[in-house]
Amino acid sequence: MDQQWKIETRNVQAGWQPKKGEPRVLPIYQSTTFRYDTAEEVADLFDLKTSGHFYSRVSNPTVAGFEEKLASLDGGVAALGTAAGHTACMLSVLNICTAGDHFIASTALYGGTLSMFTCTLKKLGIEVTLVAPEISPEELRGHIRANTKCIFGETLSNPSLKVLDIEKFAALAHENGMPLIVDNTLATPYLCRPIDFGADIVVYSATKYLDGHAVSVGGAIVDSGKFDWSGGRFPELTEPDPSYHGVVYSQQFGAQAYIVKARVQWIRDSGAYLSPMNAFLINLGMETLHLRMECHSANALALAEFLEKHDKVEWVNYPGLPASPEHDRLRKYLKRGSGVLTFGVRGGMKAGEKVLNSLKMAAVVVHVADVRTSVLHPASTTHRQLSVEQQREAGVSPEMVRVSVGVEHIDDIIADFAQALEQV
Ligand SMILES: *Cc1c(COP(=O)(O)O)cnc(C)c1O
């Protein structure tokens, strides 16, 4: 494959590279297992002495096609498909944090990630400190402890739509010998490549724009291969692993140490691997990622401009609007504004509900980032498990309506919101 290819070309051409007589399109390898000739060959695979697919709980050729494409798009050395985006977020942290460890995360996160970090990981003995994305370097340094293992943030947060200052957090992580993990779900590699700005690990909910058609749940972790694990903070990567006959990941796998460990420990033990069918569908979606992201972004900007001028709308949050406080950072880190916006209707929660219920084309669904325009009320759904205070910290207000702007004709999208606003 040509590494010089532009991202549009790699969306279509990267990943599956058929040899003579093989299927042109990434095939679905719907097989749990793979044939070898001798017991020794299989034993070597188990010992990680050689590489090859042997069991679809750990790796599969269809999923590998998706993994190779995504790693290429992001400029990483390797990627790992996971059963869901949530799995990717969780394993990205568990891969380097054990009981007694601590990490730092931005408050501007997806609701499910916030409760996973503050409740589920806490039960496993891993403590998180949540910090405002605007935190000063001095203040952030004050939160770093001897047992702090990483910093976690979202490129474009869902649903508060804050743009992460990736360079600031990467510099602070690196000066303290730890990696920056970035959830790039709403941006996608087409709008932003976090590794170019210093992120070390990138995670995705592939359920969103990568698939793009709301047909499959999946996720991924991408390893930049740039982080040096040998500083002493990460013995799990630099000391023998008893569950693999004492393999030392950083020695045996070099730049791929983190991602190999995530696969052979966490995916092996949890089985939370992406299925071949879902990898096939997500890969198919990714072939048009660049076309869709341009259209989502243009439509979202046009709808944001319409709502901004509407006298029944109190506020609009879309980082693509020049008036947005996020606009300068958007221009630095992202090619476009992506397809999600939020707004508040005058009259608060009741009026917001009326608009939601009056939409005819845009459907109320618990999803973002597919081709169909959809709406959601975060406070009563995705962020329901959080207190009002936590909701506010995550950028969710009671009246907020979240719109995932689709790729329908913009006139039809605007007409739907115009008629719904008239019902208030
Ligand atoms: C949806 C989402 C997740 C969780 O992904 P699933 O595929 O639903 O498990 C994580 N992060 C962000 C930013 C999301 O939007």
Short mmCIF file of C-alpha atoms and ligand atoms in Angstrom, two decimals:
data_model
loop_
_atom_site.label_atom_id
_atom_site.label_comp_id
_atom_site.label_asym_id
_atom_site.label_seq_id
_atom_site.Cartn_x
_atom_site.Cartn_y
_atom_site.Cartn_z
CA MET A 1 0.00 0.00 0.00
CA ASP A 2 1.14 3.49 -0.78
CA GLN A 3 1.84 5.38 2.48
CA GLN A 4 1.78 8.64 0.52
CA TRP A 5 -1.87 8.22 -0.39
CA LYS A 6 -4.20 10.90 0.87
CA ILE A 7 -6.75 9.99 3.52
CA GLU A 8 -9.63 9.86 1.00
CA THR A 9 -7.73 7.22 -0.98
CA ARG A 10 -6.85 5.25 2.14
CA ASN A 11 -10.50 5.25 3.29
CA VAL A 12 -11.17 3.26 0.12
CA GLN A 13 -7.93 1.37 -0.50
CA ALA A 14 -6.17 0.74 2.84
CA GLY A 15 -6.53 -2.46 4.85
CA TRP A 16 -7.47 -5.56 2.87
CA GLN A 17 -4.95 -6.17 0.06
CA PRO A 18 -6.15 -9.14 -2.04
CA LYS A 19 -3.65 -11.39 -3.74
CA LYS A 20 -4.22 -12.90 -7.16
CA GLY A 21 -7.64 -14.57 -7.38
CA GLU A 22 -8.78 -13.43 -3.93
CA PRO A 23 -11.99 -11.40 -3.34
CA ARG A 24 -11.62 -7.74 -4.34
CA VAL A 25 -13.74 -6.63 -1.37
CA LEU A 26 -12.83 -7.45 2.25
CA PRO A 27 -14.53 -10.83 2.79
CA ILE A 28 -16.36 -11.92 5.95
CA TYR A 29 -14.26 -14.69 7.53
CA GLN A 30 -17.11 -16.18 9.53
CA SER A 31 -14.91 -18.85 11.11
CA THR A 32 -13.98 -19.31 14.75
CA THR A 33 -10.72 -21.02 13.91
CA PHE A 34 -7.94 -21.36 11.30
CA ARG A 35 -6.13 -24.40 9.94
CA TYR A 36 -2.46 -25.27 10.51
CA ASP A 37 -0.41 -28.30 9.52
CA THR A 38 1.45 -29.20 12.70
CA ALA A 39 0.99 -28.99 16.47
CA GLU A 40 4.29 -27.07 16.67
CA GLU A 41 2.96 -24.33 14.41
CA VAL A 42 -0.02 -23.83 16.71
CA ALA A 43 2.17 -24.00 19.83
CA ASP A 44 4.38 -21.23 18.41
CA LEU A 45 1.29 -19.06 17.84
CA PHE A 46 0.23 -19.60 21.46
CA ASP A 47 3.70 -18.66 22.65
CA LEU A 48 3.55 -15.46 20.55
CA LYS A 49 6.70 -16.69 18.73
CA THR A 50 4.98 -16.35 15.37
CA SER A 51 1.92 -14.34 14.33
CA GLY A 52 -1.18 -15.64 12.60
CA HIS A 53 -4.88 -16.00 13.19
CA PHE A 54 -5.90 -19.05 15.23
CA TYR A 55 -9.06 -18.16 17.16
CA SER A 56 -11.57 -15.38 16.47
CA ARG A 57 -11.79 -14.38 20.12
CA VAL A 58 -8.30 -12.84 19.72
CA SER A 59 -7.90 -12.02 16.02
CA ASN A 60 -9.67 -12.57 12.70
CA PRO A 61 -8.73 -11.65 9.10
CA THR A 62 -11.88 -9.54 8.50
CA VAL A 63 -11.33 -7.59 11.71
CA ALA A 64 -7.65 -7.27 10.72
CA GLY A 65 -8.73 -5.56 7.48
CA PHE A 66 -10.59 -2.95 9.53
CA GLU A 67 -7.73 -2.64 12.05
CA GLU A 68 -5.10 -2.09 9.34
CA LYS A 69 -7.23 0.54 7.60
CA LEU A 70 -7.87 2.47 10.81
CA ALA A 71 -4.20 2.36 11.88
CA SER A 72 -3.27 3.73 8.45
CA LEU A 73 -5.84 6.55 8.63
CA ASP A 74 -4.65 7.63 12.08
CA GLY A 75 -0.92 7.28 11.41
CA GLY A 76 -0.60 4.57 14.10
CA VAL A 77 1.50 1.39 14.09
CA ALA A 78 -1.44 -0.94 14.82
CA ALA A 79 -5.08 -1.03 15.88
CA LEU A 80 -7.30 -3.42 17.83
CA GLY A 81 -11.01 -3.95 17.10
CA THR A 82 -13.26 -4.17 20.17
CA ALA A 83 -16.86 -5.27 20.72
CA ALA A 84 -17.95 -1.67 21.43
CA GLY A 85 -16.56 1.82 21.81
CA HIS A 86 -17.13 1.47 25.54
CA THR A 87 -14.83 -1.58 25.53
CA ALA A 88 -12.12 0.44 23.77
CA CYS A 89 -12.33 3.25 26.35
CA MET A 90 -12.23 0.81 29.26
CA LEU A 91 -9.43 -1.43 27.97
CA SER A 92 -7.31 1.55 26.92
CA VAL A 93 -7.10 2.48 30.60
CA LEU A 94 -7.08 -1.05 32.11
CA ASN A 95 -4.14 -1.94 29.85
CA ILE A 96 -1.92 0.39 31.90
CA CYS A 97 -3.77 0.87 35.22
CA THR A 98 -4.19 -1.78 37.91
CA ALA A 99 -5.66 -1.66 41.43
CA GLY A 100 -4.00 1.15 43.39
CA ASP A 101 -3.35 3.26 40.30
CA HIS A 102 -4.70 6.68 39.41
CA PHE A 103 -5.37 8.57 36.19
CA ILE A 104 -6.65 11.96 35.06
CA ALA A 105 -9.56 12.58 32.71
CA SER A 106 -11.28 15.63 31.30
CA THR A 107 -14.79 16.32 32.62
CA ALA A 108 -15.97 16.88 29.04
CA LEU A 109 -16.67 13.22 28.26
CA TYR A 110 -19.39 10.93 26.98
CA GLY A 111 -21.78 10.13 29.87
CA GLY A 112 -21.12 6.38 29.75
CA THR A 113 -17.37 6.96 29.94
CA LEU A 114 -17.80 9.26 32.94
CA SER A 115 -19.80 6.70 34.91
CA MET A 116 -17.45 3.89 33.88
CA PHE A 117 -14.46 5.89 35.12
CA THR A 118 -16.02 7.13 38.36
CA CYS A 119 -17.97 3.96 39.33
CA THR A 120 -16.81 0.80 37.55
CA LEU A 121 -13.07 1.48 37.53
CA LYS A 122 -13.32 2.72 41.11
CA LYS A 123 -14.67 -0.71 42.12
CA LEU A 124 -11.54 -2.21 40.56
CA GLY A 125 -9.39 0.03 42.76
CA ILE A 126 -8.50 2.55 40.04
CA GLU A 127 -9.05 6.17 40.96
CA VAL A 128 -9.76 9.00 38.51
CA THR A 129 -9.40 12.75 38.98
CA LEU A 130 -11.68 14.72 36.65
CA VAL A 131 -10.35 18.07 35.49
CA ALA A 132 -11.93 20.88 33.48
CA PRO A 133 -10.57 20.92 29.90
CA GLU A 134 -9.57 24.58 30.45
CA ILE A 135 -7.34 23.65 33.44
CA SER A 136 -4.02 25.48 33.57
CA PRO A 137 -0.78 23.48 33.29
CA GLU A 138 0.19 24.49 36.86
CA GLU A 139 -3.09 23.26 38.30
CA LEU A 140 -2.93 20.01 36.33
CA ARG A 141 0.61 19.31 37.53
CA GLY A 142 -0.77 19.51 41.08
CA HIS A 143 -3.03 16.49 40.38
CA ILE A 144 -0.24 14.21 39.15
CA ARG A 145 0.89 11.60 41.68
CA ALA A 146 3.54 8.89 41.69
CA ASN A 147 0.86 6.32 40.74
CA THR A 148 -0.79 8.41 37.96
CA LYS A 149 -0.68 6.43 34.71
CA CYS A 150 -2.36 8.43 31.94
CA ILE A 151 -4.50 11.38 30.88
CA PHE A 152 -7.76 10.79 28.98
CA GLY A 153 -9.86 13.25 26.93
CA GLU A 154 -12.22 13.51 23.92
CA THR A 155 -11.15 15.40 20.79
CA LEU A 156 -14.67 16.74 20.33
CA SER A 157 -16.66 15.88 23.41
CA ASN A 158 -20.07 14.26 23.25
CA PRO A 159 -22.37 16.12 23.80
CA SER A 160 -20.69 19.27 25.21
CA LEU A 161 -18.74 19.75 21.93
CA LYS A 162 -15.59 21.08 23.55
CA VAL A 163 -12.44 20.82 21.47
CA LEU A 164 -9.61 19.25 23.48
CA ASP A 165 -6.34 21.17 23.54
CA ILE A 166 -4.46 18.01 22.55
CA GLU A 167 -1.03 19.68 22.50
CA LYS A 168 -1.46 21.06 26.03
CA PHE A 169 -2.49 17.71 27.51
CA ALA A 170 0.10 15.75 25.50
CA ALA A 171 2.90 18.03 26.75
CA LEU A 172 1.76 17.66 30.37
CA ALA A 173 1.43 13.89 30.05
CA HIS A 174 4.84 13.51 28.43
CA GLU A 175 6.71 15.74 30.90
CA ASN A 176 5.46 13.28 33.55
CA GLY A 177 6.32 10.12 31.63
CA MET A 178 2.75 9.04 30.86
CA PRO A 179 0.66 8.73 27.67
CA LEU A 180 -2.29 10.81 26.50
CA ILE A 181 -5.32 8.75 25.43
CA VAL A 182 -7.80 10.53 23.16
CA ASP A 183 -11.33 9.42 22.25
CA ASN A 184 -11.63 10.62 18.64
CA THR A 185 -15.15 9.31 17.99
CA LEU A 186 -16.94 12.50 16.90
CA ALA A 187 -13.98 13.85 14.94
CA THR A 188 -12.92 10.66 13.07
CA PRO A 189 -9.45 10.46 11.48
CA TYR A 190 -10.80 12.44 8.53
CA LEU A 191 -11.37 15.60 10.60
CA CYS A 192 -8.54 15.14 13.13
CA ARG A 193 -5.56 12.83 13.62
CA PRO A 194 -4.77 13.19 17.34
CA ILE A 195 -1.41 11.42 16.95
CA ASP A 196 -0.20 14.31 14.76
CA PHE A 197 -0.68 16.60 17.79
CA GLY A 198 1.04 14.33 20.32
CA ALA A 199 -1.64 11.84 21.46
CA ASP A 200 -0.21 8.37 22.11
CA ILE A 201 -3.31 6.18 22.08
CA VAL A 202 -6.54 6.90 20.17
CA VAL A 203 -9.86 5.18 20.89
CA TYR A 204 -13.10 5.05 18.93
CA SER A 205 -16.69 4.13 19.14
CA ALA A 206 -16.81 2.77 15.57
CA THR A 207 -20.58 2.57 16.12
CA LYS A 208 -20.73 6.26 15.21
CA TYR A 209 -19.24 7.89 12.10
CA LEU A 210 -16.84 5.08 11.14
CA ASP A 211 -19.80 2.77 10.51
CA GLY A 212 -21.94 5.81 9.82
CA HIS A 213 -25.18 3.99 9.04
CA ALA A 214 -26.26 2.86 12.53
CA VAL A 215 -25.99 -0.85 11.71
CA SER A 216 -23.27 -2.16 14.03
CA VAL A 217 -21.78 -1.65 17.47
CA GLY A 218 -17.99 -1.72 17.59
CA GLY A 219 -14.88 0.08 18.74
CA ALA A 220 -11.16 0.31 18.32
CA ILE A 221 -7.90 1.27 20.00
CA VAL A 222 -5.09 2.71 17.85
CA ASP A 223 -1.47 2.74 19.09
CA SER A 224 0.81 5.51 17.82
CA GLY A 225 3.82 3.32 18.65
CA LYS A 226 5.59 6.48 19.81
CA PHE A 227 5.33 6.22 23.57
CA ASP A 228 8.41 4.95 25.44
CA TRP A 229 7.12 2.61 28.17
CA SER A 230 10.52 2.04 29.75
CA GLY A 231 10.48 5.03 32.12
CA GLY A 232 9.57 2.87 35.14
CA ARG A 233 5.89 3.79 35.47
CA PHE A 234 4.66 0.74 33.51
CA PRO A 235 6.10 -2.50 34.90
CA GLU A 236 3.28 -4.49 33.24
CA LEU A 237 4.83 -3.63 29.88
CA THR A 238 8.48 -3.87 30.83
CA GLU A 239 8.51 -6.88 33.19
CA PRO A 240 7.68 -10.54 32.46
CA ASP A 241 3.98 -11.46 32.07
CA PRO A 242 3.34 -14.76 33.90
CA SER A 243 0.20 -15.36 31.80
CA TYR A 244 2.46 -15.67 28.70
CA HIS A 245 5.49 -17.63 29.89
CA GLY A 246 7.21 -14.45 30.98
CA VAL A 247 7.01 -12.46 27.77
CA VAL A 248 8.20 -8.86 28.16
CA TYR A 249 5.99 -6.83 25.83
CA SER A 250 8.28 -3.83 25.40
CA GLN A 251 11.21 -6.12 24.50
CA GLN A 252 9.44 -8.55 22.22
CA PHE A 253 7.04 -6.17 20.49
CA GLY A 254 8.83 -2.81 20.60
CA ALA A 255 6.60 -0.03 19.21
CA GLN A 256 3.57 -2.35 19.30
CA ALA A 257 3.99 -3.36 22.96
CA TYR A 258 0.83 -1.61 24.21
CA ILE A 259 -1.53 -2.83 21.51
CA VAL A 260 -0.20 -6.43 21.55
CA LYS A 261 -0.63 -6.52 25.34
CA ALA A 262 -4.21 -5.19 25.02
CA ARG A 263 -5.00 -7.99 22.56
CA VAL A 264 -3.29 -10.97 24.14
CA GLN A 265 -4.23 -10.13 27.74
CA TRP A 266 -7.46 -8.14 27.80
CA ILE A 267 -9.13 -9.31 24.62
CA ARG A 268 -8.06 -12.89 25.27
CA ASP A 269 -9.48 -12.73 28.82
CA SER A 270 -12.62 -10.69 28.14
CA GLY A 271 -13.52 -11.96 24.66
CA ALA A 272 -14.71 -8.43 23.91
CA TYR A 273 -13.42 -8.57 20.34
CA LEU A 274 -15.13 -7.08 17.29
CA SER A 275 -17.12 -9.64 15.28
CA PRO A 276 -16.21 -10.31 11.61
CA MET A 277 -19.68 -9.25 10.43
CA ASN A 278 -19.50 -5.92 12.26
CA ALA A 279 -15.92 -5.33 11.06
CA PHE A 280 -17.14 -5.91 7.49
CA LEU A 281 -19.98 -3.39 7.89
CA ILE A 282 -17.82 -0.78 9.60
CA ASN A 283 -15.14 -1.15 6.93
CA LEU A 284 -17.80 -0.66 4.25
CA GLY A 285 -18.95 2.52 5.98
CA MET A 286 -15.40 3.84 6.22
CA GLU A 287 -15.04 3.75 2.42
CA THR A 288 -17.24 6.88 2.25
CA LEU A 289 -16.07 8.51 5.50
CA HIS A 290 -14.63 11.59 3.76
CA LEU A 291 -17.78 12.19 1.69
CA ARG A 292 -20.06 11.81 4.68
CA MET A 293 -17.98 13.96 7.08
CA GLU A 294 -17.90 16.84 4.59
CA CYS A 295 -21.69 16.62 4.19
CA HIS A 296 -22.41 16.18 7.93
CA SER A 297 -20.23 19.21 8.69
CA ALA A 298 -21.76 21.44 6.00
CA ASN A 299 -25.31 20.50 7.00
CA ALA A 300 -24.60 21.00 10.72
CA LEU A 301 -23.14 24.45 10.08
CA ALA A 302 -26.17 25.46 7.99
CA LEU A 303 -28.61 24.19 10.63
CA ALA A 304 -26.62 25.93 13.39
CA GLU A 305 -26.79 29.22 11.46
CA PHE A 306 -30.55 28.79 11.00
CA LEU A 307 -31.13 28.03 14.70
CA GLU A 308 -28.84 30.87 15.82
CA LYS A 309 -31.11 33.39 14.05
CA HIS A 310 -34.39 31.82 15.19
CA ASP A 311 -36.19 33.91 17.82
CA LYS A 312 -37.46 30.84 19.71
CA VAL A 313 -33.95 29.48 20.18
CA GLU A 314 -32.08 30.70 23.26
CA TRP A 315 -28.64 29.35 22.45
CA VAL A 316 -26.81 27.17 19.92
CA ASN A 317 -23.57 25.28 20.55
CA TYR A 318 -21.68 24.31 17.41
CA PRO A 319 -17.89 24.75 17.30
CA GLY A 320 -18.07 25.51 13.57
CA LEU A 321 -19.88 28.79 14.29
CA PRO A 322 -17.37 31.67 14.30
CA ALA A 323 -18.97 33.00 17.53
CA SER A 324 -18.31 29.73 19.38
CA PRO A 325 -15.68 29.91 22.15
CA GLU A 326 -14.37 26.61 20.73
CA HIS A 327 -13.91 27.99 17.22
CA ASP A 328 -10.19 28.84 17.40
CA ARG A 329 -9.30 25.42 18.77
CA LEU A 330 -11.56 23.81 16.16
CA ARG A 331 -9.62 25.56 13.41
CA LYS A 332 -6.36 24.37 14.87
CA TYR A 333 -7.29 20.71 15.44
CA LEU A 334 -10.17 19.80 13.13
CA LYS A 335 -10.73 20.19 9.44
CA ARG A 336 -14.49 20.88 9.94
CA GLY A 337 -17.02 21.06 12.75
CA SER A 338 -18.43 17.52 12.42
CA GLY A 339 -22.16 16.77 12.47
CA VAL A 340 -23.34 17.21 16.05
CA LEU A 341 -24.79 20.39 17.54
CA THR A 342 -26.82 21.23 20.62
CA PHE A 343 -29.34 23.98 21.28
CA GLY A 344 -31.72 25.25 23.93
CA VAL A 345 -35.26 26.41 23.19
CA ARG A 346 -36.67 29.46 24.98
CA GLY A 347 -39.06 28.15 27.63
CA GLY A 348 -36.64 25.50 28.97
CA MET A 349 -37.14 21.77 29.20
CA LYS A 350 -40.90 21.75 28.43
CA ALA A 351 -40.47 23.78 25.24
CA GLY A 352 -37.52 21.61 24.25
CA GLU A 353 -39.61 18.48 24.64
CA LYS A 354 -42.34 20.04 22.49
CA VAL A 355 -39.83 20.65 19.69
CA LEU A 356 -38.44 17.11 19.98
CA ASN A 357 -41.92 15.61 19.82
CA SER A 358 -42.98 17.80 16.87
CA LEU A 359 -40.15 16.81 14.53
CA LYS A 360 -41.42 14.76 11.59
CA MET A 361 -38.25 13.59 9.81
CA ALA A 362 -35.63 13.77 12.60
CA ALA A 363 -36.29 10.84 14.93
CA VAL A 364 -35.70 10.66 18.67
CA VAL A 365 -33.07 7.95 19.00
CA VAL A 366 -30.25 7.06 21.42
CA HIS A 367 -27.57 7.41 18.79
CA VAL A 368 -25.39 9.98 17.11
CA ALA A 369 -23.35 10.12 14.00
CA ASP A 370 -25.17 8.28 11.27
CA VAL A 371 -26.61 9.33 7.94
CA ARG A 372 -30.12 10.03 9.35
CA THR A 373 -30.80 13.25 11.25
CA SER A 374 -31.70 12.39 14.82
CA VAL A 375 -32.30 14.15 18.13
CA LEU A 376 -31.91 13.32 21.79
CA HIS A 377 -32.48 14.88 25.22
CA PRO A 378 -29.19 14.02 27.01
CA ALA A 379 -30.31 14.96 30.55
CA SER A 380 -33.05 12.31 30.58
CA THR A 381 -31.18 9.63 28.58
CA THR A 382 -27.42 9.30 27.97
CA HIS A 383 -26.51 11.36 31.07
CA ARG A 384 -29.38 10.11 33.25
CA GLN A 385 -27.07 8.24 35.66
CA LEU A 386 -25.23 11.45 36.55
CA SER A 387 -26.23 14.04 39.15
CA VAL A 388 -27.32 17.49 37.91
CA GLU A 389 -23.94 18.79 39.10
CA GLN A 390 -22.05 16.08 37.17
CA GLN A 391 -24.27 16.75 34.15
CA ARG A 392 -23.35 20.42 34.26
CA GLU A 393 -19.65 19.53 34.49
CA ALA A 394 -20.09 17.27 31.44
CA GLY A 395 -21.70 20.23 29.65
CA VAL A 396 -25.29 19.00 29.81
CA SER A 397 -28.03 21.45 30.81
CA PRO A 398 -31.65 20.39 31.51
CA GLU A 399 -33.04 22.06 28.37
CA MET A 400 -30.29 20.88 25.98
CA VAL A 401 -31.38 19.18 22.76
CA ARG A 402 -28.68 17.29 20.89
CA VAL A 403 -28.96 17.05 17.12
CA SER A 404 -26.99 14.60 15.03
CA VAL A 405 -27.26 16.22 11.64
CA GLY A 406 -27.56 13.69 8.82
CA VAL A 407 -26.72 13.79 5.13
CA GLU A 408 -30.28 14.44 3.86
CA HIS A 409 -30.80 17.63 1.82
CA ILE A 410 -30.24 20.60 4.09
CA ASP A 411 -33.51 22.29 2.96
CA ASP A 412 -35.50 19.33 4.27
CA ILE A 413 -33.60 19.27 7.56
CA ILE A 414 -34.15 23.00 8.15
CA ALA A 415 -37.83 22.75 7.14
CA ASP A 416 -38.37 20.02 9.75
CA PHE A 417 -36.86 22.12 12.56
CA ALA A 418 -38.70 25.25 11.35
CA GLN A 419 -42.09 23.55 11.55
CA ALA A 420 -41.28 21.96 14.94
CA LEU A 421 -40.24 25.33 16.41
CA GLU A 422 -43.55 26.79 15.24
CA GLN A 423 -45.37 24.38 17.58
CA VAL A 424 -43.86 26.03 20.66
C1 LIG B 1 -20.91 6.35 21.86
C2 LIG B 1 -19.63 6.76 22.43
C3 LIG B 1 -18.86 5.87 23.19
C4 LIG B 1 -19.32 4.47 23.50
O1 LIG B 1 -19.35 3.71 22.33
P1 LIG B 1 -20.29 2.41 22.10
O2 LIG B 1 -19.90 1.97 20.74
O3 LIG B 1 -21.70 2.88 22.22
O4 LIG B 1 -19.93 1.45 23.17
C5 LIG B 1 -17.64 6.31 23.66
N1 LIG B 1 -17.19 7.55 23.41
C6 LIG B 1 -17.92 8.44 22.70
C7 LIG B 1 -17.38 9.80 22.46
C8 LIG B 1 -19.16 8.08 22.18
O5 LIG B 1 -19.87 8.96 21.46
#
